[in-house]
Short mmCIF file of C-alpha atoms and ligand atoms in Angstrom, two decimals:
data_model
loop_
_atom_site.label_atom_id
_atom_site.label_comp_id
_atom_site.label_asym_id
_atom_site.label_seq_id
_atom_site.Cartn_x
_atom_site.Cartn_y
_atom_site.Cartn_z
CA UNK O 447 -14.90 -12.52 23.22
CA UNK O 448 -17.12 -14.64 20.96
CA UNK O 449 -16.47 -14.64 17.21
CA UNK O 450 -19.24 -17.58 16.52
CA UNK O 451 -21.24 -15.40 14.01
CA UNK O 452 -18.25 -14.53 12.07
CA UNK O 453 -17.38 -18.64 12.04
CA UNK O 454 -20.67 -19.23 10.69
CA UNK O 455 -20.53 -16.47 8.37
CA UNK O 456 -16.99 -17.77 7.21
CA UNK O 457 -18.09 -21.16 6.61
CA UNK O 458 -20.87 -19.97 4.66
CA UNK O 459 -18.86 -17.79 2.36
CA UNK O 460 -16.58 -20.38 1.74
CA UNK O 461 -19.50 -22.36 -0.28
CA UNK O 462 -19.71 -19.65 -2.56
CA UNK O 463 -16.62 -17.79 -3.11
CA UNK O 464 -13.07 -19.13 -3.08
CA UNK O 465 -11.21 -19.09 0.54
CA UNK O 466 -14.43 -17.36 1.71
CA UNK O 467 -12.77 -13.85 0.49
CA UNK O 468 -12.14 -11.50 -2.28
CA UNK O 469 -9.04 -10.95 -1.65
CA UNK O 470 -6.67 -13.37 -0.87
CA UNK O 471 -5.31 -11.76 2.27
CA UNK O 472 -8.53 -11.16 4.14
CA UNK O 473 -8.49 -14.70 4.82
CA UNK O 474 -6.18 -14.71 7.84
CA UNK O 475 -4.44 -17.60 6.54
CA UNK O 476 -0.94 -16.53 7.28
CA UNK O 477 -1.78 -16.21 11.11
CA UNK O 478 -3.96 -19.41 11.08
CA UNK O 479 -6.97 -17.18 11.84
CA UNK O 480 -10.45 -16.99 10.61
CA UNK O 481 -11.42 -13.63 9.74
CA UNK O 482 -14.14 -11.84 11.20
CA UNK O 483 -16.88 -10.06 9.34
CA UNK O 484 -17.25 -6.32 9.76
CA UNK O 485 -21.02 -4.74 9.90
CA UNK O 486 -19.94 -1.19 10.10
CA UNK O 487 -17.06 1.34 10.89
CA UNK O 488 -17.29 4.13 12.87
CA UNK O 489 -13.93 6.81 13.26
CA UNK O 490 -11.19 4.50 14.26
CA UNK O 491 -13.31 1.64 15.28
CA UNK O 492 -14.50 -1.87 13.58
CA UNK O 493 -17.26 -3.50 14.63
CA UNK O 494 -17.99 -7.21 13.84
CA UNK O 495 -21.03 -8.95 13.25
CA UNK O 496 -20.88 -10.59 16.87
CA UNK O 497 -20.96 -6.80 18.75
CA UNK O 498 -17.42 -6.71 19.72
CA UNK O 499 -15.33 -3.56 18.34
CA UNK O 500 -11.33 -3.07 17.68
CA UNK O 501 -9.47 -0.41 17.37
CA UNK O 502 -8.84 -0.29 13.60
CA UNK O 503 -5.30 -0.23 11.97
CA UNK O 504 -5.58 -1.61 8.64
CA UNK O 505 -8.18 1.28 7.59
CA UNK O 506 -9.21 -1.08 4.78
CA UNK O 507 -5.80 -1.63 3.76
CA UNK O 508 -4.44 1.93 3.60
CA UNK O 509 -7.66 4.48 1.80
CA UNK O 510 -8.97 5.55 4.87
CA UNK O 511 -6.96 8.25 5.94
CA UNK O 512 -9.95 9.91 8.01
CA UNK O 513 -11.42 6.66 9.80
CA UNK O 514 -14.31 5.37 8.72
CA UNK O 515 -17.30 7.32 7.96
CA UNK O 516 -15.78 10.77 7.65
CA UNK O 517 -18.64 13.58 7.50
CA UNK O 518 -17.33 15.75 4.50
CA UNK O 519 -16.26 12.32 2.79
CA UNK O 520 -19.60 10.37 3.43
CA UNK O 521 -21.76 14.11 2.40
CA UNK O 522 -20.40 14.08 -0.60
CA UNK O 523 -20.69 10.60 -1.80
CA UNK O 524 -24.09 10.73 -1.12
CA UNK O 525 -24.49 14.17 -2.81
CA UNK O 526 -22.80 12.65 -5.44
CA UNK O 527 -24.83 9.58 -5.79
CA UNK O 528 -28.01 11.50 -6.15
CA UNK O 529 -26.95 12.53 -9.71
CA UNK O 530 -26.11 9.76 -10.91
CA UNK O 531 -23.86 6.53 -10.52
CA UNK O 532 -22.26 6.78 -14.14
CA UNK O 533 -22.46 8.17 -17.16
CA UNK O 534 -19.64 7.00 -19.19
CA UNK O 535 -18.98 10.94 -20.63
CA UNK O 536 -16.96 13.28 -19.04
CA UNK O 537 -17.43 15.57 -15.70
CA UNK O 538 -16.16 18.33 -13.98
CA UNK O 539 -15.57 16.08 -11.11
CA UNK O 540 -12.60 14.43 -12.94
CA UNK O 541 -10.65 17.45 -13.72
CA UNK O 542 -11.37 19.15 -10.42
CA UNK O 543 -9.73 15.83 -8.77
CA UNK O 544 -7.20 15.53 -11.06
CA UNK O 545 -6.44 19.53 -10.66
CA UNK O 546 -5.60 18.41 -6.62
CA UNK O 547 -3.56 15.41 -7.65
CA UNK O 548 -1.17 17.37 -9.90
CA UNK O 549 -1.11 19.87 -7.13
CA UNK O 550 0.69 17.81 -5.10
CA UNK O 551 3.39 16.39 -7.00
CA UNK O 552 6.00 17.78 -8.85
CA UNK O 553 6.39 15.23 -11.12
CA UNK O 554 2.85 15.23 -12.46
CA UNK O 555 1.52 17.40 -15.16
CA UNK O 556 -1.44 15.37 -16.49
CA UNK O 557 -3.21 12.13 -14.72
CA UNK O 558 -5.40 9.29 -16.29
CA UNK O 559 -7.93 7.50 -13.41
CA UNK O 560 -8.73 4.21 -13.31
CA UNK O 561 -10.75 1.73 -10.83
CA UNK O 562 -7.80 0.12 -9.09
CA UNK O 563 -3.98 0.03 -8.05
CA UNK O 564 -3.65 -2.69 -10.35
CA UNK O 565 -4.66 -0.89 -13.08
CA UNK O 566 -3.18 2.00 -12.89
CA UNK O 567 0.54 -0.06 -12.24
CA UNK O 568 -0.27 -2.31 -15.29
CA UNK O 569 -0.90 0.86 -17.51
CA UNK O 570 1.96 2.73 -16.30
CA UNK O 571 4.13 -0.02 -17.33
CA UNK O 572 2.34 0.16 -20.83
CA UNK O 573 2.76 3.50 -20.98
CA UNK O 574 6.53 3.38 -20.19
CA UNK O 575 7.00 0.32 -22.67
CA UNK O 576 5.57 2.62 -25.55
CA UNK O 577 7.16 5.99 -24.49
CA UNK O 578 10.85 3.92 -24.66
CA UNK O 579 9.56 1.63 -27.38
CA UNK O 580 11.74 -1.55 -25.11
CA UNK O 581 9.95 -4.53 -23.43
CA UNK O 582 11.85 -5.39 -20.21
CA UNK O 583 10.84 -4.13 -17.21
CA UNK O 584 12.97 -4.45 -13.73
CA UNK O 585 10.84 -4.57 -9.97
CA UNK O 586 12.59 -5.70 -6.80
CA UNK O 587 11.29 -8.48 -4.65
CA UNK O 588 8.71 -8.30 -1.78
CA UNK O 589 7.44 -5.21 -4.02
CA UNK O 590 3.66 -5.74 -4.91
CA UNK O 591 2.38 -3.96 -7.54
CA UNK O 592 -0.71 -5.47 -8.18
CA UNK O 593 -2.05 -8.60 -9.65
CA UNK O 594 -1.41 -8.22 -13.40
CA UNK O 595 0.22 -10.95 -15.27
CA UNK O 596 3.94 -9.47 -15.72
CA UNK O 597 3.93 -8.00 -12.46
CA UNK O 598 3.09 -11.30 -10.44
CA UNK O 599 6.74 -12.35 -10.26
CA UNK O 600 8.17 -14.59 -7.47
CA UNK O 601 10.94 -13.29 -5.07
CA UNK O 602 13.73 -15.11 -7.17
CA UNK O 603 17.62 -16.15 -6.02
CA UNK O 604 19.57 -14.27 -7.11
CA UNK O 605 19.28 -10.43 -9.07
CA UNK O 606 19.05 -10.04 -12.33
CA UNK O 607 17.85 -14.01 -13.67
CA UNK O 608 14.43 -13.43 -15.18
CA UNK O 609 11.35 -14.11 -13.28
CA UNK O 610 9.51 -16.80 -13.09
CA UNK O 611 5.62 -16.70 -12.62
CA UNK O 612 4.78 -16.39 -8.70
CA UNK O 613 0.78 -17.88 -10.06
CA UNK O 614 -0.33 -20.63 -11.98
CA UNK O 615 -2.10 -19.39 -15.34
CA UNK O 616 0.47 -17.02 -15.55
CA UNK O 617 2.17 -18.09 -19.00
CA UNK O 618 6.43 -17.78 -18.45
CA UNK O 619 6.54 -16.61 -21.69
CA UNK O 620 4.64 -13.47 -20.02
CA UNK O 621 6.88 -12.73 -17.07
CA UNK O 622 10.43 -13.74 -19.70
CA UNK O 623 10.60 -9.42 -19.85
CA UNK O 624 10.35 -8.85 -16.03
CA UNK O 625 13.93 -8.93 -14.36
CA UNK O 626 14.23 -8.99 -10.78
CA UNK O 627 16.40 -6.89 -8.48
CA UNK O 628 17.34 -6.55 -4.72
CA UNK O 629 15.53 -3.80 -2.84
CA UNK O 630 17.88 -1.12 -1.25
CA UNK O 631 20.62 -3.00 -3.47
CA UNK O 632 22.23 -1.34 -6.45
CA UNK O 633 24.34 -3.82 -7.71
CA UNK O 634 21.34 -6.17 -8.39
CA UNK O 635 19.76 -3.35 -10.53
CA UNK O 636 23.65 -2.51 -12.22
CA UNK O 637 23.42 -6.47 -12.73
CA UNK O 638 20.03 -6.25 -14.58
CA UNK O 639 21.63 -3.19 -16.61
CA UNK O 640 24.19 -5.26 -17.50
CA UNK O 641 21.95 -8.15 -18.79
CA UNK O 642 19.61 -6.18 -20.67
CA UNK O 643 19.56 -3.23 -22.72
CA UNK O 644 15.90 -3.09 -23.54
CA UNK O 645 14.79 -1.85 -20.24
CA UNK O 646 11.88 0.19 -20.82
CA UNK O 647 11.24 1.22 -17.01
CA UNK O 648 12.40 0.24 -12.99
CA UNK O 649 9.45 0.19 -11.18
CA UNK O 650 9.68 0.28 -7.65
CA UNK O 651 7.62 1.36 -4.00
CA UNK O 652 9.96 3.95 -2.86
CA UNK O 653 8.35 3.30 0.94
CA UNK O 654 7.61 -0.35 0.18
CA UNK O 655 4.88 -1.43 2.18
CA UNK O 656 4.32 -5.13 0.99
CA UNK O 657 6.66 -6.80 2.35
CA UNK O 658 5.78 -5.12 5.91
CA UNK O 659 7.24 -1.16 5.58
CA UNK O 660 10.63 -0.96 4.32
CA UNK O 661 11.30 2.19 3.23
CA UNK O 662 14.02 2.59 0.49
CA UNK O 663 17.52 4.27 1.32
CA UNK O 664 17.90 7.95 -0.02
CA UNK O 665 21.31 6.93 -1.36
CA UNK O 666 19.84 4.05 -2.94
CA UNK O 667 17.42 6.04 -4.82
CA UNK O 668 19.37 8.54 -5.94
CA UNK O 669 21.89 5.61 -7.49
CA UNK O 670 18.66 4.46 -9.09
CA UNK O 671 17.54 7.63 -10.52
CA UNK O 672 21.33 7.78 -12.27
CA UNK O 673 21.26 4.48 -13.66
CA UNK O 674 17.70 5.35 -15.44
CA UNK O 675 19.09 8.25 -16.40
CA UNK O 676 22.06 6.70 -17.95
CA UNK O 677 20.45 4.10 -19.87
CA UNK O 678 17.80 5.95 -21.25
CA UNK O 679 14.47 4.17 -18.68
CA UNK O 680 12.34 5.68 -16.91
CA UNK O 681 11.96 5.44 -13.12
CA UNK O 682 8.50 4.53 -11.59
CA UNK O 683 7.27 4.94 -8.30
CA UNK O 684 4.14 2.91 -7.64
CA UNK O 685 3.21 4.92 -4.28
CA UNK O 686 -0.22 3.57 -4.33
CA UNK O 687 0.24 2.34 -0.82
CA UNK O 688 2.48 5.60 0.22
CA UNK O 689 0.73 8.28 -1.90
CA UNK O 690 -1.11 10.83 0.93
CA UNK O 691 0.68 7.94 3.26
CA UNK O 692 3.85 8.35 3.52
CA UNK O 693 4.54 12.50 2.61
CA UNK O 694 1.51 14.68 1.68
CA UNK O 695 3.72 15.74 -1.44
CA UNK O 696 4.61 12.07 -2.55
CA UNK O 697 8.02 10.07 -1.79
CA UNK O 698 9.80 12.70 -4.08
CA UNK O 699 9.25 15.26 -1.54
CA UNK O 700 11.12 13.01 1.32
CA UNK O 701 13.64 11.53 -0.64
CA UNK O 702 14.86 13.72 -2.97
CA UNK O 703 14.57 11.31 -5.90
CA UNK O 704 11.68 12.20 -8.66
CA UNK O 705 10.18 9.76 -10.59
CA UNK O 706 8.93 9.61 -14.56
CA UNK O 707 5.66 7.65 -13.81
CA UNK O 708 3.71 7.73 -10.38
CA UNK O 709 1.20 5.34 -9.82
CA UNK O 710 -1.71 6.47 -6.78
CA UNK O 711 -4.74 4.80 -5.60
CA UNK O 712 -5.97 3.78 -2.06
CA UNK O 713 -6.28 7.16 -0.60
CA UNK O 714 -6.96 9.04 -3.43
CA UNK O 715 -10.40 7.46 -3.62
CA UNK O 716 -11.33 7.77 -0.40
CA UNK O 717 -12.41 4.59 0.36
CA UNK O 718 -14.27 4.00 -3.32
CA UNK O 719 -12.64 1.87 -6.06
CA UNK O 720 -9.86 4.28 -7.72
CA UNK O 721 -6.18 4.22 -9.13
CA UNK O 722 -4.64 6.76 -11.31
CA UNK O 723 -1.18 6.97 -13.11
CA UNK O 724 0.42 10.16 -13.78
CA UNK O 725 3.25 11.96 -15.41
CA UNK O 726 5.31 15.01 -17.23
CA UNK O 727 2.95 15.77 -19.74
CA UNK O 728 5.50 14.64 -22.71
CA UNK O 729 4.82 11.04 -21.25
CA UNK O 730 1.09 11.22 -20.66
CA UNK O 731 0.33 12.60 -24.79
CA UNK O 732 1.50 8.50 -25.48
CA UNK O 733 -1.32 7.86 -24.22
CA UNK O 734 -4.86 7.43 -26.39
CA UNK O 735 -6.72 8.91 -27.45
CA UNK O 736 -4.02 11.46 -27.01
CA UNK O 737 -0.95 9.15 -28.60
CA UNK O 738 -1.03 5.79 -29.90
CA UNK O 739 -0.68 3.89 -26.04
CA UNK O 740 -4.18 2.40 -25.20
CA UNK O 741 -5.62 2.30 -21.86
CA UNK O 742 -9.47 2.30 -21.27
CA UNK O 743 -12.40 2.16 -18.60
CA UNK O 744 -15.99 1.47 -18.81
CA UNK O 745 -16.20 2.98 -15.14
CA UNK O 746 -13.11 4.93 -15.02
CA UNK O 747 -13.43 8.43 -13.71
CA UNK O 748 -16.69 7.67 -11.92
CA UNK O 749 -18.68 10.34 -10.43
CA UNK O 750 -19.05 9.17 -7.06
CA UNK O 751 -15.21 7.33 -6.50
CA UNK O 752 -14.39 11.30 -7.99
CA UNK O 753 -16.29 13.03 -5.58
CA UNK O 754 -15.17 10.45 -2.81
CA UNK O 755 -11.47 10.88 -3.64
CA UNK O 756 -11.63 14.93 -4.35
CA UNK O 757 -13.40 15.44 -0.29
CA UNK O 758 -10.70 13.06 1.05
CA UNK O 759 -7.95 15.05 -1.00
CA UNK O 760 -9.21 18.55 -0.66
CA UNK O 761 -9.63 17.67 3.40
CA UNK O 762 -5.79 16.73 3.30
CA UNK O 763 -5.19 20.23 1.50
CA UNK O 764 -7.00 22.57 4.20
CA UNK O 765 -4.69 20.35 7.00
CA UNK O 766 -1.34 19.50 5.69
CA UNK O 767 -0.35 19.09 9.09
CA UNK O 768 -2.17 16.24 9.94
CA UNK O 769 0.68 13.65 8.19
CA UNK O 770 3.31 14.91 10.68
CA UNK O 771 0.82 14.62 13.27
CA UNK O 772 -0.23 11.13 12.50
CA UNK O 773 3.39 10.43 12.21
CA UNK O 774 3.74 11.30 15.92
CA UNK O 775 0.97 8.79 16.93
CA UNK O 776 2.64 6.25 14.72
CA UNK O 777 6.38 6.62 16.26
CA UNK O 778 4.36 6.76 19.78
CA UNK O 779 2.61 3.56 19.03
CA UNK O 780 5.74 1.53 17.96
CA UNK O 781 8.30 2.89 20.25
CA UNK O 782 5.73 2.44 23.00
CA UNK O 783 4.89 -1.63 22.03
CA UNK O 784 8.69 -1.76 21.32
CA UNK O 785 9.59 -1.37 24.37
CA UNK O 786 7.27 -3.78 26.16
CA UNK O 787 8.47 -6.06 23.60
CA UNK O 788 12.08 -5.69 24.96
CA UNK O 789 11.50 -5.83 28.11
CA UNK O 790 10.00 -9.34 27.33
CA UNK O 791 13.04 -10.28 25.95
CA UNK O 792 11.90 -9.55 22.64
CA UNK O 793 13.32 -8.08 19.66
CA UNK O 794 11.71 -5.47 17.55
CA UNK O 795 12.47 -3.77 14.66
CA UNK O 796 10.59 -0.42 14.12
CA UNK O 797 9.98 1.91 11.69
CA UNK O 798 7.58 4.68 10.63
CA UNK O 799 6.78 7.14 7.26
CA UNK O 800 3.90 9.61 7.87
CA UNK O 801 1.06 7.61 8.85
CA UNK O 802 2.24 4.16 7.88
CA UNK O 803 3.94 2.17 10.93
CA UNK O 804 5.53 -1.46 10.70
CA UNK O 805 7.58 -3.90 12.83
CA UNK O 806 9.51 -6.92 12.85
CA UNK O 807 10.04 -9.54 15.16
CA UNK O 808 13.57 -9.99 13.73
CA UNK O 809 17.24 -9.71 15.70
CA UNK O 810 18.28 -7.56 12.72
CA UNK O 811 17.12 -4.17 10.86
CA UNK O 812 15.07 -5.26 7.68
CA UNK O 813 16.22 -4.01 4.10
CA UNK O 814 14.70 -5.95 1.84
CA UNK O 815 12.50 -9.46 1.22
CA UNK O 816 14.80 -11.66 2.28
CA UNK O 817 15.60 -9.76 5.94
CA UNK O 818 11.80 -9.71 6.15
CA UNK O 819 11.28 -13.21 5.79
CA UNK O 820 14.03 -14.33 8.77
CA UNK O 821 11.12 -12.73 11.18
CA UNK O 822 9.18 -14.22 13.56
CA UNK O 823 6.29 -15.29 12.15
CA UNK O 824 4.95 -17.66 14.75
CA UNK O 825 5.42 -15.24 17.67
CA UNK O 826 3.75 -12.44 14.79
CA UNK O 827 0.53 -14.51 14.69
CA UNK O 828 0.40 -14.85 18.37
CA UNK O 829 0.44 -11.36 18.90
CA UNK O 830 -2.22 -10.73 15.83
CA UNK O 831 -4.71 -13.26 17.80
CA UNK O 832 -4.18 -12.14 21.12
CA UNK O 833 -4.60 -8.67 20.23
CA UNK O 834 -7.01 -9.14 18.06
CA UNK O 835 -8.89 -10.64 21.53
CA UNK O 836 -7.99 -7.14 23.42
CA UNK O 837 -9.79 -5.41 20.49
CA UNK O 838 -7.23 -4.29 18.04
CA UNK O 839 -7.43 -5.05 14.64
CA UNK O 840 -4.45 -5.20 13.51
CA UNK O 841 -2.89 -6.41 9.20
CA UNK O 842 -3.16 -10.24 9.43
CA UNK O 843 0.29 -10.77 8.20
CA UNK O 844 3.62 -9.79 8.98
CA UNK O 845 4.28 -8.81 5.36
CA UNK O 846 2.03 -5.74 5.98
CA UNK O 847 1.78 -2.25 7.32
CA UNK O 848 -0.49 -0.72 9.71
CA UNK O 849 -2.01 2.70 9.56
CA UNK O 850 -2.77 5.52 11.60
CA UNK O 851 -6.04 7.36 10.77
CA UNK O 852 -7.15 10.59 12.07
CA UNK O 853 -9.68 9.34 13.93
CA UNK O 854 -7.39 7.59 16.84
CA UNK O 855 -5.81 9.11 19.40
CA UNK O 856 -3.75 9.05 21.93
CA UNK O 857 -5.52 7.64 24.43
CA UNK O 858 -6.16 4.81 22.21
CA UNK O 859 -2.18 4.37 21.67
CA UNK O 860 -1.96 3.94 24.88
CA UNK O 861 -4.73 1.56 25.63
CA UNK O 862 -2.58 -0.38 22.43
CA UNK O 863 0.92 -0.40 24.13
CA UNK O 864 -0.43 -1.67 27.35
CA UNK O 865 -2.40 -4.53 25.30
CA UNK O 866 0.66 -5.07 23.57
CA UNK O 867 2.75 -4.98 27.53
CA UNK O 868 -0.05 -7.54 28.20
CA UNK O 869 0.29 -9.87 25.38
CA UNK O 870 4.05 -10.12 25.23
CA UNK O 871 4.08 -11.13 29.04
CA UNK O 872 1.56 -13.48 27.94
CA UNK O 873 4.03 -14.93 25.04
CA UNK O 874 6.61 -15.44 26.90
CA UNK O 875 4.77 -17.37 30.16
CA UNK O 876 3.46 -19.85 28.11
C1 LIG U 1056 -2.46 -2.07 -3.06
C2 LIG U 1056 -1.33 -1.89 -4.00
C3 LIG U 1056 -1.46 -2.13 -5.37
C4 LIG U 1056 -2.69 -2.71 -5.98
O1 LIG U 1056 -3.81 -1.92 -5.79
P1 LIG U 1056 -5.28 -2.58 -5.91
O2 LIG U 1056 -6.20 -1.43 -5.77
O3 LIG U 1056 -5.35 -3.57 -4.78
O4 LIG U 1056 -5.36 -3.25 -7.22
C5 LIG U 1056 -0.40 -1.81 -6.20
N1 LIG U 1056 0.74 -1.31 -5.70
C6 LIG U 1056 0.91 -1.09 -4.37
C7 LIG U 1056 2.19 -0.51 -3.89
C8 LIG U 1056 -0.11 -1.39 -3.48
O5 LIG U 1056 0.08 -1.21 -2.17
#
């Protein structure tokens, strides 16, 4: 397999934008990599700009639920499009998508859209720090919630100390109100409790996939949801990753717990640039022009990101199976390359939540940041590369998750687990 155009293509983006990338993760720097540049997608396939083709299971990072180039989504972008790109004034298209969102979660009455994850997480948090009128916020380490000042906090020792900046030009003075907590631990978030009575909100990925997938403990959650309760904070569940991911009805619907605030995006926009943040309606009227909270977007609410988000969403509505069907492929796909693994003499830990799989190369079950972080990492970017060489394209780093789209099948699984039967033998000879 040559990747020579995509060298040459790297090298030459690297002249002109930062690390080649715009986003820092493209970059395959954590597997020592150079990342290859896509021309087109088709269904569950990549193709790169040198002709070869993987088997696609980052689905650009989570939106693309239906593989690439979905008919009904791609018809009505382009439908879309010829109307307009933007008119900064209301549509239709905004309530009828926002209709569909609050359809599927309990815990929604009213929705605001915005143009990315990170903006919807950054003004959820605003919202929550004017609905409680306190200024500390507490997250839990390996959670990602975007790239907003407060949020960018390091994975710190122990629970409970304050955060310090993970990001140069991030002022400490910024992150002084962010306190950090254990995930799947409650007596790091009691500890924070403890420290603090000005906690305006937890925030937290109840299937965290950004630290690879680690999906929080039922028990945990519920312990969680009685602590907020108790001290008067709400409970936020960024599922911006998980939303339409994990459960068609939201991590609520799984685990029991319901959140104040849920934060969406990925998915819901179909593969176009769109976050939204939603909420009982008693939080939502903070919000301005409603209530006194503001939150703004020259391109929020777009027409075509709308009308991209509502054919993905509506598509998901007509076949509400297709999560527990994915989910199949996913628990077929990891069991299967499990168990080539072992047989290697390898350890795997595996784990799935609708169509989001992830694994470890770690002796022991992961729970949080720090069990992530005793994996494997060299043997993880051996197996990226040499898979990556059989033609599957899988998340360049072992902090991620991978995802099933509709568009692969079982045939393709299979094609994966003997790659992976392949690769491991491979591994371990040399
Ligand atoms: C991707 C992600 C974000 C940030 O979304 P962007 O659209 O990249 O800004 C926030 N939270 C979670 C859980 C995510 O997975």
């Amino acid at each position: 397999m040559s990747i020579d155009a995509s060298l040459k293509a790297f090298e030459e983006a690297e002249n002109l934008i930062p690390g080649g990338v715009n986003s820092p993760v493209r970059a395959f720097k954590s597997v020592g990599g150079t990342p290859i540049f896509i021309t087109e997608g088709e269904g569950a396939y990549l193709k790169d700009i040198d002709g070869n083709k993987y088997v696609d299971y980052v689905q650009s990072w989570g939106p693309l639920l239906f593989g690439h180039r979905d008919e009904t989504i791609e018809a009505a972008v382009i439908e879309a499009v010829k109307h307009g790109l933007s008119f900064g004034a209301p549509t239709v298209a905004e309530t009828e998508l926002a209709e569909l969102v609050v359809s599927y979660f309990d815990s929604i009455d009213k929705v605001r859209f915005v143009s990315s994850g990170t903006e919807a997480v950054m003004s959820a948090i605003r919202l929550a720090r004017g609905f409680t009128g306190r200024d500390d916020i507490v997250k839990f380490t390996g959670c990602y919630h975007g790239h907003s000042d407060a949020l960018l906090v390091e994975a710190g020792s122990g629970a409970a100390t304050f955060g310090n900046p993970s990001s140069p030009g991030v002022p400490a003075d910024f992150t002084k109100h962010t306190l950090l907590a254990t995930y799947n631990d409650i007596e790091s978030v009691k500890k924070c409790f403890a420290d603090s009575d000005n906690i305006a909100c937890v925030i937290i990925e109840p299937i965290a996939g950004n630290m690879g997938l680690v999906p929080a403990d039922k028990e945990f959650l519920v312990q969680l949801r009685e602590l907020c309760d108790a001290n008067g904070t709400l409970l936020i569940f960024d599922e911006v990753m998980s939303g339409f991911r994990g459960s068609i009805n939201g991590a609520e619907s799984i685990t029991g717990t319901k959140p104040d605030i849920v934060t969406l995006g990925k998915v819901i926009g179909g593969g176009m640039p769109v976050g939204a943040f939603g909420a009982r309606a008693e939080i939502m009227s903070m919000l301005s022009p409603e209530g006194p909270v503001y939150q703004a977007g020259t391109l929020s609410g777009n027409p075509v990101a709308m009308a991209a988000g509502y054919a993905a969403l509506s598509k998901l509505k007509q076949n509400a199976q297709v999560l527990s069907v994915l989910n199949a492929r996913a628990l077929r796909l990891v069991q299967g390359m499990q168990k080539e693994a072992h047989s290697c003499g390898i350890t795997m830990q595996i784990d799935t939540r609708g169509s989001m799989f992830g694994f470890f190369f770690n002796e022991k079950p992961v729970k949080n940041f720090e069990d992530a972080t005793h994996s494997d990492a060299e043997l993880f970017a051996k197996f990226h590369a040499a898979m990556l060489e059989e033609g599957f394209y899988f998340a360049c780093s072992l902090y991620e998750t991978g995802f099933i789209s509709t568009a692969v099948t079982d045939e393709m699984i299979e094609d994966t687990i003997k790659a992976s039967a392949k690769v491991f033998k491979a591994i371990t000879n040399g």
